[in-house]
mmCIF file of C-alpha atoms in Angstrom:
data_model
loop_
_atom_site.group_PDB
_atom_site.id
_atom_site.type_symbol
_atom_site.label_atom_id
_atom_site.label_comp_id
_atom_site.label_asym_id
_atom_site.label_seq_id
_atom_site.Cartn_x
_atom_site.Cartn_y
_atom_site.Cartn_z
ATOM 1 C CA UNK A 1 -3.687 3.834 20.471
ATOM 2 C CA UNK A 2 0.154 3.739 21.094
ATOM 3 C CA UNK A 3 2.237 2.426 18.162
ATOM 4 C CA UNK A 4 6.247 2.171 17.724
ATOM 5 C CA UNK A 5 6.959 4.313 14.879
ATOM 6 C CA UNK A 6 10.052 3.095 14.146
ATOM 7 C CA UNK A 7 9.384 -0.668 14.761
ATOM 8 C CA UNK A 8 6.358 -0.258 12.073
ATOM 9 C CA UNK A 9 8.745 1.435 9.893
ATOM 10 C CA UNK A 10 11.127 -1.168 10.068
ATOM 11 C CA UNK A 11 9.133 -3.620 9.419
ATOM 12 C CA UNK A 12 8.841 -2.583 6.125
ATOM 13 C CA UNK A 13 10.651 -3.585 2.917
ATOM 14 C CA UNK A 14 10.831 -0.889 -0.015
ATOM 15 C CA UNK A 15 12.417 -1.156 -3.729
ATOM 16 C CA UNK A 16 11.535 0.582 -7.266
ATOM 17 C CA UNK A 17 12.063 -1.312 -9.830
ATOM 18 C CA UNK A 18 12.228 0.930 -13.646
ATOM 19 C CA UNK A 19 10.737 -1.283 -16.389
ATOM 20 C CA UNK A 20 7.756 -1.171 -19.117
ATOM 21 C CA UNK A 21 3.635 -1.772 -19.226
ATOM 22 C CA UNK A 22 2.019 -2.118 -22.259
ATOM 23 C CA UNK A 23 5.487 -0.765 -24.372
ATOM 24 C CA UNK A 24 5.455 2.560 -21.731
ATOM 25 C CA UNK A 25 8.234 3.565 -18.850
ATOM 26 C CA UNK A 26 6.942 2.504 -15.963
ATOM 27 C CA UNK A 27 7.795 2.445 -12.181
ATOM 28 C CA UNK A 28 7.215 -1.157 -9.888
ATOM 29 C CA UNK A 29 7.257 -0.332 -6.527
ATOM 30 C CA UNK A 30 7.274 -3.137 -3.671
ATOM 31 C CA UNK A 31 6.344 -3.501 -0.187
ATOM 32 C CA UNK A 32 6.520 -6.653 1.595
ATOM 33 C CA UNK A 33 6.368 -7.574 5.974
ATOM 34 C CA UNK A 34 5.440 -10.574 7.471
ATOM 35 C CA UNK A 35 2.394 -11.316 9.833
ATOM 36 C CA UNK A 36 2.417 -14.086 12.534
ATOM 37 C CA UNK A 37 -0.645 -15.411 11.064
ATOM 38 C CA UNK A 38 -0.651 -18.621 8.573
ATOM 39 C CA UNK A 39 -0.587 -18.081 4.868
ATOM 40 C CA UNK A 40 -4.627 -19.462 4.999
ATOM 41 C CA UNK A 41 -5.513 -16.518 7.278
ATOM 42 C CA UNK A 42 -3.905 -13.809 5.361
ATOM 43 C CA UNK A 43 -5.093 -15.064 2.499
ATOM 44 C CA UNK A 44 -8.859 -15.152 3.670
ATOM 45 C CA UNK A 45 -7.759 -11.034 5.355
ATOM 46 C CA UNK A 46 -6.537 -10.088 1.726
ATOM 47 C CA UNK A 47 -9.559 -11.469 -0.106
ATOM 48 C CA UNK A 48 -12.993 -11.909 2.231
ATOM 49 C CA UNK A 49 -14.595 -8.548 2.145
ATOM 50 C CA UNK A 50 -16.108 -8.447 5.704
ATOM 51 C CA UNK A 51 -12.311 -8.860 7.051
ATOM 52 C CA UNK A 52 -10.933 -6.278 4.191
ATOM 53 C CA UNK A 53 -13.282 -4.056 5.320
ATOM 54 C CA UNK A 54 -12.223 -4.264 8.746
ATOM 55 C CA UNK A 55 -8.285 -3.148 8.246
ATOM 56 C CA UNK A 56 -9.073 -1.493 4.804
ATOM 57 C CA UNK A 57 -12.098 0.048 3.320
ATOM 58 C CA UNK A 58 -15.106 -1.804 2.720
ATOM 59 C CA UNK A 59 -15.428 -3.183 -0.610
ATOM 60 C CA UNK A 60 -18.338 -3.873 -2.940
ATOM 61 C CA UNK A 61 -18.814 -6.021 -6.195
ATOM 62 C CA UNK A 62 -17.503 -9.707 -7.437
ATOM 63 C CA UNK A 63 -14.965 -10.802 -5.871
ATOM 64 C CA UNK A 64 -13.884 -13.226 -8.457
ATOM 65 C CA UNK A 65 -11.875 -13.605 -11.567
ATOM 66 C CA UNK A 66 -13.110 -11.610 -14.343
ATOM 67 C CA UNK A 67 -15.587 -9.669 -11.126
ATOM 68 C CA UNK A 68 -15.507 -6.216 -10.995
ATOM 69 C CA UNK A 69 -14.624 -4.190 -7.669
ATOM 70 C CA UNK A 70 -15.432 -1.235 -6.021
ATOM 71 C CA UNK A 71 -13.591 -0.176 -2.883
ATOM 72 C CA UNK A 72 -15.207 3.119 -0.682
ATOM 73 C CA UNK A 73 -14.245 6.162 -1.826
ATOM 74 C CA UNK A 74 -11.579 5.286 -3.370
ATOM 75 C CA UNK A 75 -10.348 2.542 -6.394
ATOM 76 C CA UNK A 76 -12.072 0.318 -8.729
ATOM 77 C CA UNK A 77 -10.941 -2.113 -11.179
ATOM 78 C CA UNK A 78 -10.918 -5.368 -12.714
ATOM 79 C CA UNK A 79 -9.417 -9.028 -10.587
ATOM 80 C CA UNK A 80 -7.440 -10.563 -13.279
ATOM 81 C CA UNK A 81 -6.145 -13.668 -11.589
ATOM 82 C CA UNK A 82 -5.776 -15.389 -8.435
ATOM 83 C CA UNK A 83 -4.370 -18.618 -7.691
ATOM 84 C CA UNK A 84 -5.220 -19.787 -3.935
ATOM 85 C CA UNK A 85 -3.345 -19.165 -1.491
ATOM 86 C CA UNK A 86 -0.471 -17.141 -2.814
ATOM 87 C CA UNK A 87 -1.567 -14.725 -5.610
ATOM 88 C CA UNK A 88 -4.071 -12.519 -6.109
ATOM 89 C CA UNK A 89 -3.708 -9.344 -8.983
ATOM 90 C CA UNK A 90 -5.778 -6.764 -10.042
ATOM 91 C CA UNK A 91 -6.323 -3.405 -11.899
ATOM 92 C CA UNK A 92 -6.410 0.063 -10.194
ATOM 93 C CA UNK A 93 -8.593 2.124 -11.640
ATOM 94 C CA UNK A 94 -8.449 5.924 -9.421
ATOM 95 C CA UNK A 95 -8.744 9.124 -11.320
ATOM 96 C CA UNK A 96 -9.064 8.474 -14.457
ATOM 97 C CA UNK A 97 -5.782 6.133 -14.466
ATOM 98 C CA UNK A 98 -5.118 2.448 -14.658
ATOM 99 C CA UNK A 99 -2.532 0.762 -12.579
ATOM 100 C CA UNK A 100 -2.065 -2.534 -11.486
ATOM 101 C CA UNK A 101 -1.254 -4.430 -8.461
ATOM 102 C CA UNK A 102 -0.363 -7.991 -7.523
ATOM 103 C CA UNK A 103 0.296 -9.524 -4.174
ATOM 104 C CA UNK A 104 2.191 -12.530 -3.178
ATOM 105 C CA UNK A 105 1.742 -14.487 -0.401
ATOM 106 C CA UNK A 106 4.252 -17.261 1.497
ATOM 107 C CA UNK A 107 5.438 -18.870 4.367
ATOM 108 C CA UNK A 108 7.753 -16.876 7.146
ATOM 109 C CA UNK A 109 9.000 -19.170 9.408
ATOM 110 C CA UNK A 110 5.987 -19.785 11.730
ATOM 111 C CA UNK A 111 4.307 -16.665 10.029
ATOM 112 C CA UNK A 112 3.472 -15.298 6.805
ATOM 113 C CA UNK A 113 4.744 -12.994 4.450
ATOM 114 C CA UNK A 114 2.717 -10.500 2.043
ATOM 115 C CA UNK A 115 4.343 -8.527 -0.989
ATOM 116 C CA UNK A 116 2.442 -6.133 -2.380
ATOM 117 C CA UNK A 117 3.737 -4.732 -6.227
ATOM 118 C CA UNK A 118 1.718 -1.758 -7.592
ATOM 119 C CA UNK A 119 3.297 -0.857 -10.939
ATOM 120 C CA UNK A 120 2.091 2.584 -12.392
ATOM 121 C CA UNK A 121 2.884 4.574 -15.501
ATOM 122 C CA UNK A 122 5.057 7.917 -15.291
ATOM 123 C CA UNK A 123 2.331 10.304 -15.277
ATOM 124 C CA UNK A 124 2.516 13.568 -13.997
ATOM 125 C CA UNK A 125 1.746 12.334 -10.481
ATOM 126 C CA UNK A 126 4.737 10.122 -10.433
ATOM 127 C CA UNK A 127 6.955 12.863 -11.446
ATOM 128 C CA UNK A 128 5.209 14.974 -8.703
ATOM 129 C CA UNK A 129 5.517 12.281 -6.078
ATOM 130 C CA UNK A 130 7.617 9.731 -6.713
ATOM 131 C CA UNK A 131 7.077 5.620 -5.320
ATOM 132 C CA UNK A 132 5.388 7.731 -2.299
ATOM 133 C CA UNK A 133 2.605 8.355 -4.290
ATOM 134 C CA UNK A 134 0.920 4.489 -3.739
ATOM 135 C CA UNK A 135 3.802 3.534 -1.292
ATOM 136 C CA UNK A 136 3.053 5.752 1.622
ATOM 137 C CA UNK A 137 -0.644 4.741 1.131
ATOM 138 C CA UNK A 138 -0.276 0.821 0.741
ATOM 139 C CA UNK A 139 2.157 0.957 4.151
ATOM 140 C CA UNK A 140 -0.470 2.492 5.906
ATOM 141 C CA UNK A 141 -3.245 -0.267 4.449
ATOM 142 C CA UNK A 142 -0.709 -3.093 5.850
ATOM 143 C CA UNK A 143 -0.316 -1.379 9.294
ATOM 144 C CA UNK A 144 -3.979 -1.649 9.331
ATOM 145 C CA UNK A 145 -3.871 -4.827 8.437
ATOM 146 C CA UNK A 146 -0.808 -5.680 11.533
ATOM 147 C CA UNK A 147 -3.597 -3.935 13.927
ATOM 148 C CA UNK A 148 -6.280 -5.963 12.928
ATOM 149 C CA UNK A 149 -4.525 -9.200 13.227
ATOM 150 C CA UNK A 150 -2.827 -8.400 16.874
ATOM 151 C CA UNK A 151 -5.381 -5.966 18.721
ATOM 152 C CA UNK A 152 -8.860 -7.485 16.890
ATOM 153 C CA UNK A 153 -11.198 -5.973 19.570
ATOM 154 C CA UNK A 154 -9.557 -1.917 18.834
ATOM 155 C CA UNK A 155 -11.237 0.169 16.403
ATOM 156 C CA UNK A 156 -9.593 0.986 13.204
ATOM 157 C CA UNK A 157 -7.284 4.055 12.800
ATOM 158 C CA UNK A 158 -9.501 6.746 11.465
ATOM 159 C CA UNK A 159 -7.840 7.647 8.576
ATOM 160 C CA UNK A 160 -9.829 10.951 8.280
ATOM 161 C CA UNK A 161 -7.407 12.030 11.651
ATOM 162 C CA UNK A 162 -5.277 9.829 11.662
ATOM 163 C CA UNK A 163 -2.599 12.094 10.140
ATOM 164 C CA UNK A 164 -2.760 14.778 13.247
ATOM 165 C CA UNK A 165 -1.855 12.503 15.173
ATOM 166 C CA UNK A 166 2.113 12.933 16.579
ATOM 167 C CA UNK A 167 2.186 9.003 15.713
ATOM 168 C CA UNK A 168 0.335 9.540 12.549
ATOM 169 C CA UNK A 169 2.422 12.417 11.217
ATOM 170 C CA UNK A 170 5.867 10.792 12.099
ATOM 171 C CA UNK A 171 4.688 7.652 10.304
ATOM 172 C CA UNK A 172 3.825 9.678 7.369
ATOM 173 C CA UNK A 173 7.079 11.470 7.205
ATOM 174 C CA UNK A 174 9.253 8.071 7.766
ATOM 175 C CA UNK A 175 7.507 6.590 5.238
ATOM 176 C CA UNK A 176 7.424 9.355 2.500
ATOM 177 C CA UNK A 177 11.114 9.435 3.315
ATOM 178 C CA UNK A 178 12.165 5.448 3.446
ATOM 179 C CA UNK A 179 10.308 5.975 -0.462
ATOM 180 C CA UNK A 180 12.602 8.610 -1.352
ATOM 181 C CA UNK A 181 15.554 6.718 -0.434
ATOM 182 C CA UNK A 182 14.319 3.548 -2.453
ATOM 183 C CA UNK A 183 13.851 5.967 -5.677
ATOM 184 C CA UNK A 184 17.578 6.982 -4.903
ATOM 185 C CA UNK A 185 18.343 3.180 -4.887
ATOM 186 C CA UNK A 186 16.755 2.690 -8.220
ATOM 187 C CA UNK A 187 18.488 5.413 -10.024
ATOM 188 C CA UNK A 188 16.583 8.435 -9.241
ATOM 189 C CA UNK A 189 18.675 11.663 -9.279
ATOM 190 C CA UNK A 190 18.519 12.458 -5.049
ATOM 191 C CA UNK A 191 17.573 15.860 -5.686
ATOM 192 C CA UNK A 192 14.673 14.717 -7.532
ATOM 193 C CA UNK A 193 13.838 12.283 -5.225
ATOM 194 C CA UNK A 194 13.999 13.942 -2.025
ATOM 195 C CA UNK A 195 11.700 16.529 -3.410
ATOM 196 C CA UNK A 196 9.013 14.307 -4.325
ATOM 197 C CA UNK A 197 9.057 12.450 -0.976
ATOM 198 C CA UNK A 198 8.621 15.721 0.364
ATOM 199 C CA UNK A 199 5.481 16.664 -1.357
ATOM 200 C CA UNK A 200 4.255 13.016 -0.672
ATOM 201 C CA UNK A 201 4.777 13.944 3.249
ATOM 202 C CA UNK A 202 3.039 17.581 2.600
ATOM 203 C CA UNK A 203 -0.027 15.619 0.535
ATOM 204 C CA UNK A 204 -0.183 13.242 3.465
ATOM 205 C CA UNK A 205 0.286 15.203 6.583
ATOM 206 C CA UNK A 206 -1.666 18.232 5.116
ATOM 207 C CA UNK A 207 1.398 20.159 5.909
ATOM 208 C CA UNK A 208 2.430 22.305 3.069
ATOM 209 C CA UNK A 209 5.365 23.665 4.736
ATOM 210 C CA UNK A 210 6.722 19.948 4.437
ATOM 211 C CA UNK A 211 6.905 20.397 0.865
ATOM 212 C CA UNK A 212 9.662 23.493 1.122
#
């Protein structure tokens, strides 16, 4: 599968935004790119489970307000609202922490657009990895989901190799470094910064010497 790094990476727009959940410092971070799909068909992608299972993990449970979720190996949590065909937010519940996440949906030109917010606490994993933590992993979700729109008939990037991959490892390290650059934006001290995107690109690329 050939991909353009750096077109994929561009596509891409990052911010951290400081505020509080629930009377706690908290970090919002945002990713947002447009399809050239109709708000309707990224809507059903985003919330039919045989198509989120097709760019993103399958998912069990109620798919409802109020329903519980289950995605594969990974989250659960709680779908607290959704308003048709432009909102949809829910808990994430990984580890033995909540977060939460809410994506936005509208019209891009003659395409669509999808923000995704996941706000989280500062635990000890954000101090250890910074916005990269969900922001690397979320990027990667919504390249699946570019795939699956353009090249339908392609298997899905196997996310178990994905990573070894010279196009998987250089779109790990642009991303864990386009989310240090947004913490810098948002008032993280650079050192700080830097050295948690480079732990997010050692986590992802299974490269510990990335973290030095």
């Amino acid at each position: 599968m050939h991909l353009d790094v750096a077109g994929q990476l561009g596509t891409v727009e990052r911010t951290v935004s400081p505020l509080e959940r629930d009377g706690q410092p908290a970090r919002a971070v945002t990713l947002a790119r447009s399809y050239a799909t109709t708000v309707e068909d990224l809507w059903d992608a985003v919330t039919n489970a045989e198509r989120i299972a097709r760019w993103f993990l399958p998912i069990s449970g109620d798919l409802e307000v109020g329903g519980r979720y289950q995605l594969e190996g990974n989250a659960g949590g709680t779908i607290t609202h959704c308003e048709r065909p432009s909102f949809l937010a829910l808990t994430w519940e990984f580890g033995g922490d909540v977060s939460w996440v809410e994506v936005r949906l509208a019209e891009d030109g003659p395409g669509a657009r999808l923000a995704l917010t996941h706000t989280a606490l500062l635990t000890d994993h954000w101090h250890e990895f910074g916005p990269g933590a969900v922001g690397v992993g979320w990027e990667m979700g919504l390249l699946g989901m570019e795939l699956y729109l353009t090249r339908p008939n392609e298997p899905k990037i196997d996310e178990e190799t994905f990573h070894t991959t010279a196009e998987g490892k250089a779109l790990h390290i642009g991303s864990s470094e386009a989310w240090g650059r947004a913490a810098i934006a948002a008032g993280t001290d650079p050192e700080v910064a830097l050295a948690a995107a480079r732990r997010t690109t050692a986590f992802y690329t299974g490269d510990p010497a990335a973290s030095d």
